[in-house]
Amino acid sequence: MNYLIGIDLGGTNIVCGLLDAEGNVLRQAKRPTEADRGHEDIIRRIAGTAKELMSEQGIDSREVLAVGMGTPGRVNPEMGVSVSSANLGWKNVPVAALLREQLGRPVYIDNDVRMYVYGEAMKGAGAAYRYVLGVTVGTGIASAFVADGRLHYGRTFSAGEIGHVAMDGLTHRCNCGKTGCLETLVSAPGIARYARETIQSGRNSILQQAFPDLDKLTAAAVSWAYDQGDAVAIETMETVGEYLAKALAFNITVLGPEAVIVGGGAALAGERLLGPVKRRLEGLLPNVHREQVPIHTAKWNDEAGIIGSALFAKFSAGGESS
Ligand code: BGC
C-alpha cells in the first residue's frame, strides 16, 4: 500500500495523479473535463486515466491505499456525494461509490477548492503556518480554511462558498441561478467577459486585433495584453482585484489566518491581479491584520488539488496526512 491516487476535477480540466504515500507526485495527466458529457462519462474517463497512470508506473491497484478527489460545488464528504454543482450540472451524484466500483479501492471526495487548499497548507505555500486561508480563482471561485492541519467545513459542508455571495455593482446572472455573484466577475470567464464588455462599450484594446471574434477572448489573453500596457486589460485586473480584495477582507478579518494563498488561474496572473488585491486590502483591512498577513501564490498550482486530495484520502482511510 505504497501509493495514493489524487484527482482534481475542475469545471475546465481534470488533473489525475499517482502519488507516493507521502503525497509526492510520481505521475500525472491533465485532460479536459467536457462537463456536457455528463457524470458517468466523466467518472469513466477519470477511472481510465487513473488506470493508465498505474500501469505506466507498473503497479497494481491493490498497492493503492486510497483514492481522493476534489469536485466543484457542494459535496457531502461523509456520504461521498456531490450534492450540487452548477458548473458541472450535477445533482446528488454518488461520485465515491461510482469511482470505487471502477477502481476497486476506497474513494473519498470533497470540494475541489478545499482539497487544493489542503494540499497547499500541508505541503505547499502554507506549510509553515498554522492558520491558512486559501482561495482559488478558476472556472469558479471558493475559499477554504485550514487550522492546525484540519479543514473547516461549517454547516452542510458549505463553508467557503464565497463565489456565490451577491456583490454590489455586479449584475450578471450566475450559473447558480442568482444575480451578481462574486464569481460572475472574479473567475476566469468573469475576467474574459469584463474585458470583452469594456471593448464592446467602445474602448480600444490590442485584444480587438488579437481576437476578431471577441467571444474567444480568454483570461490568459487579458494577462498578455496587460503586459503590453493595454488600458482595458489593466482596468480589468484592477476591477477584478478590487472585488477579490473585498471578499478577502472579510474572510481574513473573521478567520485570522497567518497567510493567504491564492491559486488557480489567478495564480498564473500573478502580480497582475495580486498587485491590485494587495493595494486594495491595505485600505480595507483593520490595522491589526494589515501588516501580518502575507499573500502567497500557490506553490503547486495544478498539482495542489491532487496532492490535497491524495493526503485527504490517506487521512480518511486512517493514515496520518503528514
Ligand atoms: C463552486 C465551488 C467550487 C468553485 C471552484 C464555485 O462555483 O460553488 O463549490 O469550489 O466554484 O470550482
Short mmCIF file of C-alpha atoms and ligand atoms in Angstrom, two decimals:
data_model
loop_
_atom_site.label_atom_id
_atom_site.label_comp_id
_atom_site.label_asym_id
_atom_site.label_seq_id
_atom_site.Cartn_x
_atom_site.Cartn_y
_atom_site.Cartn_z
CA MET A 1 0.00 0.00 0.00
CA ASN A 2 2.65 2.48 -1.02
CA TYR A 3 0.58 4.65 -3.29
CA LEU A 4 -2.25 7.17 -3.37
CA ILE A 5 -4.36 8.49 -6.21
CA GLY A 6 -5.37 12.16 -6.19
CA ILE A 7 -7.83 13.69 -8.62
CA ASP A 8 -8.72 17.34 -9.12
CA LEU A 9 -11.94 17.63 -11.09
CA GLY A 10 -12.42 21.23 -12.21
CA GLY A 11 -15.00 22.92 -14.41
CA THR A 12 -12.45 23.04 -17.25
CA ASN A 13 -9.79 20.37 -16.62
CA ILE A 14 -9.30 17.13 -14.76
CA VAL A 15 -5.88 16.54 -13.22
CA CYS A 16 -5.23 12.99 -12.15
CA GLY A 17 -2.14 11.94 -10.19
CA LEU A 18 -0.39 8.89 -8.83
CA LEU A 19 1.46 9.77 -5.64
CA ASP A 20 3.61 8.03 -3.07
CA ALA A 21 2.34 7.65 0.48
CA GLU A 22 3.93 10.99 1.47
CA GLY A 23 1.99 12.84 -1.20
CA ASN A 24 4.85 13.30 -3.68
CA VAL A 25 3.55 13.26 -7.25
CA LEU A 26 5.03 10.40 -9.29
CA ARG A 27 2.90 10.73 -12.40
CA GLN A 28 0.12 12.97 -13.56
CA ALA A 29 -2.14 13.59 -16.51
CA LYS A 30 -4.36 16.54 -17.39
CA ARG A 31 -7.48 16.11 -19.53
CA PRO A 32 -10.36 18.42 -20.48
CA THR A 33 -13.46 18.00 -18.30
CA GLU A 34 -16.04 18.36 -21.08
CA ALA A 35 -18.76 18.71 -18.47
CA ASP A 36 -21.56 18.43 -21.03
CA ARG A 37 -20.75 14.73 -21.50
CA GLY A 38 -22.35 14.02 -18.12
CA HIS A 39 -21.17 12.50 -14.85
CA GLU A 40 -21.00 8.86 -15.93
CA ASP A 41 -18.74 9.66 -18.84
CA ILE A 42 -16.54 11.94 -16.71
CA ILE A 43 -16.15 9.34 -13.95
CA ARG A 44 -15.39 6.60 -16.51
CA ARG A 45 -12.67 8.77 -18.09
CA ILE A 46 -11.20 9.60 -14.67
CA ALA A 47 -11.01 5.90 -13.78
CA GLY A 48 -9.43 5.17 -17.18
CA THR A 49 -6.77 7.83 -16.62
CA ALA A 50 -6.03 6.53 -13.10
CA LYS A 51 -5.58 3.02 -14.52
CA GLU A 52 -3.22 4.35 -17.22
CA LEU A 53 -1.07 6.03 -14.56
CA MET A 54 -0.91 2.83 -12.50
CA SER A 55 0.09 0.76 -15.49
CA GLU A 56 2.74 3.32 -16.56
CA GLN A 57 4.18 3.07 -13.06
CA GLY A 58 3.97 -0.72 -13.26
CA ILE A 59 1.80 -1.10 -10.17
CA ASP A 60 -1.35 -2.99 -9.32
CA SER A 61 -4.41 -1.18 -7.92
CA ARG A 62 -4.08 -3.27 -4.73
CA GLU A 63 -0.96 -1.25 -3.97
CA VAL A 64 -3.08 1.91 -3.78
CA LEU A 65 -4.18 2.73 -0.23
CA ALA A 66 -6.95 5.14 -1.22
CA VAL A 67 -8.24 7.49 -3.89
CA GLY A 68 -9.13 11.13 -3.16
CA MET A 69 -10.97 13.53 -5.41
CA GLY A 70 -11.86 17.19 -5.23
CA THR A 71 -15.00 18.12 -7.09
CA PRO A 72 -16.59 21.57 -7.59
CA GLY A 73 -19.79 22.55 -5.80
CA ARG A 74 -21.43 21.29 -2.65
CA VAL A 75 -20.08 17.93 -1.57
CA ASN A 76 -21.07 15.67 1.31
CA PRO A 77 -17.72 14.02 2.11
CA GLU A 78 -19.31 11.67 4.65
CA MET A 79 -21.69 10.22 2.05
CA GLY A 80 -19.27 10.59 -0.87
CA VAL A 81 -21.91 12.51 -2.79
CA SER A 82 -21.68 15.61 -4.99
CA VAL A 83 -24.84 17.30 -3.73
CA SER A 84 -24.98 20.02 -6.38
CA SER A 85 -22.59 21.63 -8.81
CA ALA A 86 -23.82 24.43 -11.06
CA ASN A 87 -20.58 24.45 -13.06
CA LEU A 88 -20.78 20.70 -13.80
CA GLY A 89 -24.59 20.46 -13.92
CA TRP A 90 -24.53 17.71 -11.23
CA LYS A 91 -27.14 16.96 -8.58
CA ASN A 92 -26.84 14.18 -5.98
CA VAL A 93 -24.22 12.19 -7.85
CA PRO A 94 -22.80 9.32 -5.73
CA VAL A 95 -19.29 10.01 -7.02
CA ALA A 96 -17.33 7.98 -4.45
CA ALA A 97 -19.42 4.84 -4.99
CA LEU A 98 -19.25 5.13 -8.80
CA LEU A 99 -15.49 5.62 -8.83
CA ARG A 100 -14.96 2.88 -6.28
CA GLU A 101 -16.89 0.45 -8.49
CA GLN A 102 -14.43 1.14 -11.31
CA LEU A 103 -11.19 1.30 -9.36
CA GLY A 104 -11.89 -1.21 -6.60
CA ARG A 105 -10.23 0.98 -3.98
CA PRO A 106 -11.68 3.20 -1.20
CA VAL A 107 -12.63 6.61 -2.61
CA TYR A 108 -13.03 9.85 -0.62
CA ILE A 109 -14.35 13.04 -2.13
CA ASP A 110 -14.55 16.66 -1.03
CA ASN A 111 -14.91 20.12 -2.55
CA ASP A 112 -12.22 20.92 -5.16
CA VAL A 113 -11.01 24.14 -3.54
CA ARG A 114 -10.90 22.55 -0.10
CA MET A 115 -8.63 19.81 -1.49
CA TYR A 116 -6.44 22.33 -3.29
CA VAL A 117 -6.01 24.48 -0.19
CA TYR A 118 -5.41 21.39 1.95
CA GLY A 119 -2.57 20.40 -0.42
CA GLU A 120 -1.03 23.87 -0.21
CA ALA A 121 -1.50 24.02 3.56
CA MET A 122 0.09 20.61 4.21
CA LYS A 123 2.84 20.54 1.61
CA GLY A 124 2.92 23.85 -0.24
CA ALA A 125 2.97 27.61 0.27
CA GLY A 126 1.12 27.27 3.59
CA ALA A 127 3.23 24.53 5.15
CA ALA A 128 4.96 26.91 7.57
CA TYR A 129 1.70 28.28 9.02
CA ARG A 130 -0.91 27.03 11.50
CA TYR A 131 -3.83 29.01 10.08
CA VAL A 132 -4.11 29.08 6.32
CA LEU A 133 -6.81 30.73 4.23
CA GLY A 134 -6.77 29.74 0.58
CA VAL A 135 -8.77 30.88 -2.38
CA THR A 136 -8.67 29.64 -5.93
CA VAL A 137 -9.91 31.54 -8.92
CA GLY A 138 -10.59 29.42 -11.98
CA THR A 139 -13.85 28.46 -13.65
CA GLY A 140 -15.35 29.40 -10.29
CA ILE A 141 -14.08 30.79 -7.02
CA ALA A 142 -14.25 29.44 -3.46
CA SER A 143 -12.15 29.57 -0.32
CA ALA A 144 -11.10 27.10 2.34
CA PHE A 145 -9.58 27.41 5.79
CA VAL A 146 -7.14 25.02 7.45
CA ALA A 147 -6.37 25.34 11.16
CA ASP A 148 -3.68 23.09 12.65
CA GLY A 149 -3.93 20.74 9.69
CA ARG A 150 -7.72 20.44 9.85
CA LEU A 151 -10.19 21.76 7.33
CA HIS A 152 -13.15 23.84 8.41
CA TYR A 153 -16.45 22.62 6.91
CA GLY A 154 -19.28 24.52 8.57
CA ARG A 155 -22.96 23.74 8.22
CA THR A 156 -23.81 21.34 5.36
CA PHE A 157 -20.09 21.26 4.48
CA SER A 158 -20.60 24.60 2.71
CA ALA A 159 -18.05 26.89 4.37
CA GLY A 160 -16.05 28.80 1.77
CA GLU A 161 -18.69 29.24 -0.94
CA ILE A 162 -17.70 32.89 -1.35
CA GLY A 163 -18.24 32.81 -5.11
CA HIS A 164 -21.97 32.92 -4.61
CA VAL A 165 -22.20 35.99 -2.42
CA ALA A 166 -24.11 38.73 -4.29
CA MET A 167 -21.97 41.84 -4.55
CA ASP A 168 -22.97 45.48 -5.11
CA GLY A 169 -22.35 46.64 -8.65
CA LEU A 170 -22.42 43.19 -10.28
CA THR A 171 -25.41 42.50 -12.49
CA HIS A 172 -24.73 39.29 -14.42
CA ARG A 173 -26.65 36.11 -13.81
CA CYS A 174 -24.58 33.33 -12.26
CA ASN A 175 -24.66 29.62 -13.19
CA CYS A 176 -26.17 29.07 -9.72
CA GLY A 177 -29.29 30.99 -10.77
CA LYS A 178 -28.67 34.11 -8.68
CA THR A 179 -27.63 37.52 -9.97
CA GLY A 180 -24.49 39.47 -9.12
CA CYS A 181 -22.46 36.66 -7.53
CA LEU A 182 -18.77 37.40 -6.90
CA GLU A 183 -17.92 34.56 -9.30
CA THR A 184 -19.57 36.36 -12.23
CA LEU A 185 -16.57 38.73 -12.15
CA VAL A 186 -13.83 37.05 -10.09
CA SER A 187 -13.28 33.91 -12.20
CA ALA A 188 -11.53 33.13 -15.47
CA PRO A 189 -14.77 33.53 -17.51
CA GLY A 190 -15.58 36.68 -15.50
CA ILE A 191 -12.19 38.26 -16.30
CA ALA A 192 -12.66 37.50 -20.02
CA ARG A 193 -16.20 38.87 -20.00
CA TYR A 194 -15.26 42.11 -18.23
CA ALA A 195 -12.56 42.80 -20.83
CA ARG A 196 -14.89 41.87 -23.70
CA GLU A 197 -17.73 44.08 -22.49
CA THR A 198 -15.37 47.00 -21.91
CA ILE A 199 -14.20 46.70 -25.52
CA GLN A 200 -17.79 46.35 -26.75
CA SER A 201 -18.66 49.57 -24.92
CA GLY A 202 -16.32 51.36 -27.35
CA ARG A 203 -12.87 51.28 -25.72
CA ASN A 204 -9.78 50.49 -27.79
CA SER A 205 -7.65 47.50 -26.92
CA ILE A 206 -4.97 45.36 -28.55
CA LEU A 207 -7.25 42.45 -27.69
CA GLN A 208 -9.51 43.53 -30.59
CA GLN A 209 -6.84 42.75 -33.18
CA ALA A 210 -5.82 39.55 -31.43
CA PHE A 211 -9.43 38.36 -31.10
CA PRO A 212 -11.58 39.47 -34.05
CA ASP A 213 -14.19 37.16 -32.50
CA LEU A 214 -14.33 38.63 -29.00
CA ASP A 215 -16.24 35.60 -27.70
CA LYS A 216 -12.93 33.69 -27.95
CA LEU A 217 -11.13 36.10 -25.61
CA THR A 218 -9.66 34.36 -22.53
CA ALA A 219 -8.39 35.38 -19.10
CA ALA A 220 -4.86 34.35 -20.18
CA ALA A 221 -5.13 36.78 -23.12
CA VAL A 222 -6.03 39.56 -20.69
CA SER A 223 -2.75 38.84 -18.83
CA TRP A 224 -0.90 39.01 -22.15
CA ALA A 225 -2.50 42.36 -23.03
CA TYR A 226 -1.74 43.63 -19.51
CA ASP A 227 1.95 43.01 -20.16
CA GLN A 228 1.74 45.19 -23.28
CA GLY A 229 0.34 48.03 -21.14
CA ASP A 230 -3.17 47.69 -22.57
CA ALA A 231 -5.55 50.03 -20.68
CA VAL A 232 -8.56 47.69 -20.92
CA ALA A 233 -6.55 44.77 -19.53
CA ILE A 234 -5.19 46.94 -16.70
CA GLU A 235 -8.68 48.17 -15.81
CA THR A 236 -9.94 44.58 -15.86
CA MET A 237 -7.29 43.40 -13.38
CA GLU A 238 -7.87 46.46 -11.16
CA THR A 239 -11.62 45.85 -11.05
CA VAL A 240 -11.37 42.09 -10.51
CA GLY A 241 -8.67 42.72 -7.89
CA GLU A 242 -10.90 45.23 -6.10
CA TYR A 243 -13.72 42.68 -5.76
CA LEU A 244 -11.38 39.88 -4.73
CA ALA A 245 -9.90 42.17 -2.08
CA LYS A 246 -13.39 42.98 -0.75
CA ALA A 247 -14.14 39.28 -0.40
CA LEU A 248 -10.76 38.55 1.22
CA ALA A 249 -11.02 41.46 3.67
CA PHE A 250 -13.97 39.89 5.47
CA ASN A 251 -12.54 36.37 5.29
CA ILE A 252 -9.21 37.50 6.74
CA THR A 253 -10.89 39.51 9.48
CA VAL A 254 -13.23 36.71 10.54
CA LEU A 255 -10.77 33.83 10.34
CA GLY A 256 -7.48 35.45 11.32
CA PRO A 257 -5.20 33.44 9.01
CA GLU A 258 -1.40 33.64 9.24
CA ALA A 259 -1.17 33.51 5.47
CA VAL A 260 -3.44 33.73 2.45
CA ILE A 261 -2.77 31.55 -0.56
CA VAL A 262 -4.19 32.39 -3.94
CA GLY A 263 -4.27 29.66 -6.57
CA GLY A 264 -5.99 28.53 -9.73
CA GLY A 265 -5.81 30.65 -12.89
CA ALA A 266 -5.36 33.71 -10.68
CA ALA A 267 -2.04 32.35 -9.53
CA LEU A 268 -0.94 32.35 -13.17
CA ALA A 269 -1.94 36.03 -13.49
CA GLY A 270 0.42 36.59 -10.51
CA GLU A 271 1.10 40.18 -9.55
CA ARG A 272 -1.08 41.49 -12.38
CA LEU A 273 -4.04 40.51 -10.21
CA LEU A 274 -2.46 40.20 -6.77
CA GLY A 275 -0.90 43.68 -7.02
CA PRO A 276 -4.34 45.35 -7.13
CA VAL A 277 -5.62 42.93 -4.47
CA LYS A 278 -2.82 43.83 -2.04
CA ARG A 279 -3.18 47.58 -2.70
CA ARG A 280 -6.93 47.46 -2.03
CA LEU A 281 -6.53 45.30 1.06
CA GLU A 282 -4.29 47.97 2.60
CA GLY A 283 -7.25 50.31 2.78
CA LEU A 284 -9.84 47.68 3.68
CA LEU A 285 -8.31 45.63 6.49
CA PRO A 286 -8.36 46.58 10.15
CA ASN A 287 -4.89 47.75 11.25
CA VAL A 288 -4.40 44.67 13.38
CA HIS A 289 -4.46 42.37 10.34
CA ARG A 290 -2.88 44.58 7.71
CA GLU A 291 0.82 44.06 8.33
CA GLN A 292 0.65 40.46 9.38
CA VAL A 293 -0.99 38.61 6.55
CA PRO A 294 1.31 37.63 3.69
CA ILE A 295 -0.43 36.74 0.45
CA HIS A 296 1.31 33.96 -1.46
CA THR A 297 0.61 32.39 -4.80
CA ALA A 298 0.17 28.63 -4.65
CA LYS A 299 3.38 26.58 -4.71
CA TRP A 300 1.99 23.67 -6.66
CA ASN A 301 -0.78 25.25 -8.70
CA ASP A 302 -2.01 22.45 -10.99
CA GLU A 303 -0.71 19.79 -8.61
CA ALA A 304 -2.12 21.24 -5.37
CA GLY A 305 -5.52 19.61 -5.91
CA ILE A 306 -4.10 16.14 -6.47
CA ILE A 307 -1.70 16.44 -3.53
CA GLY A 308 -4.51 17.66 -1.26
CA SER A 309 -6.99 15.01 -2.30
CA ALA A 310 -4.41 12.23 -2.02
CA LEU A 311 -3.42 13.32 1.52
CA PHE A 312 -7.09 13.76 2.44
CA ALA A 313 -7.78 10.20 1.22
CA LYS A 314 -4.87 8.89 3.26
CA PHE A 315 -6.15 10.73 6.34
CA SER A 316 -9.72 9.49 5.76
CA ALA A 317 -8.52 5.92 5.24
CA GLY A 318 -6.97 6.06 8.68
CA GLY A 319 -3.38 7.05 7.96
CA GLU A 320 -1.84 10.33 9.07
CA SER A 321 -1.83 13.02 6.39
CA SER A 322 1.66 14.30 7.06
C1 BGC B 1 -18.47 26.39 -6.57
C2 BGC B 1 -17.49 25.87 -5.55
C3 BGC B 1 -16.21 25.48 -6.25
C4 BGC B 1 -15.67 26.63 -7.06
C5 BGC B 1 -14.43 26.26 -7.86
C6 BGC B 1 -17.85 27.51 -7.35
O1 BGC B 1 -18.75 27.93 -8.32
O2 BGC B 1 -19.67 26.83 -5.94
O3 BGC B 1 -18.03 24.79 -4.85
O4 BGC B 1 -15.29 25.07 -5.29
O5 BGC B 1 -16.66 27.07 -7.99
O6 BGC B 1 -14.64 25.19 -8.68
#
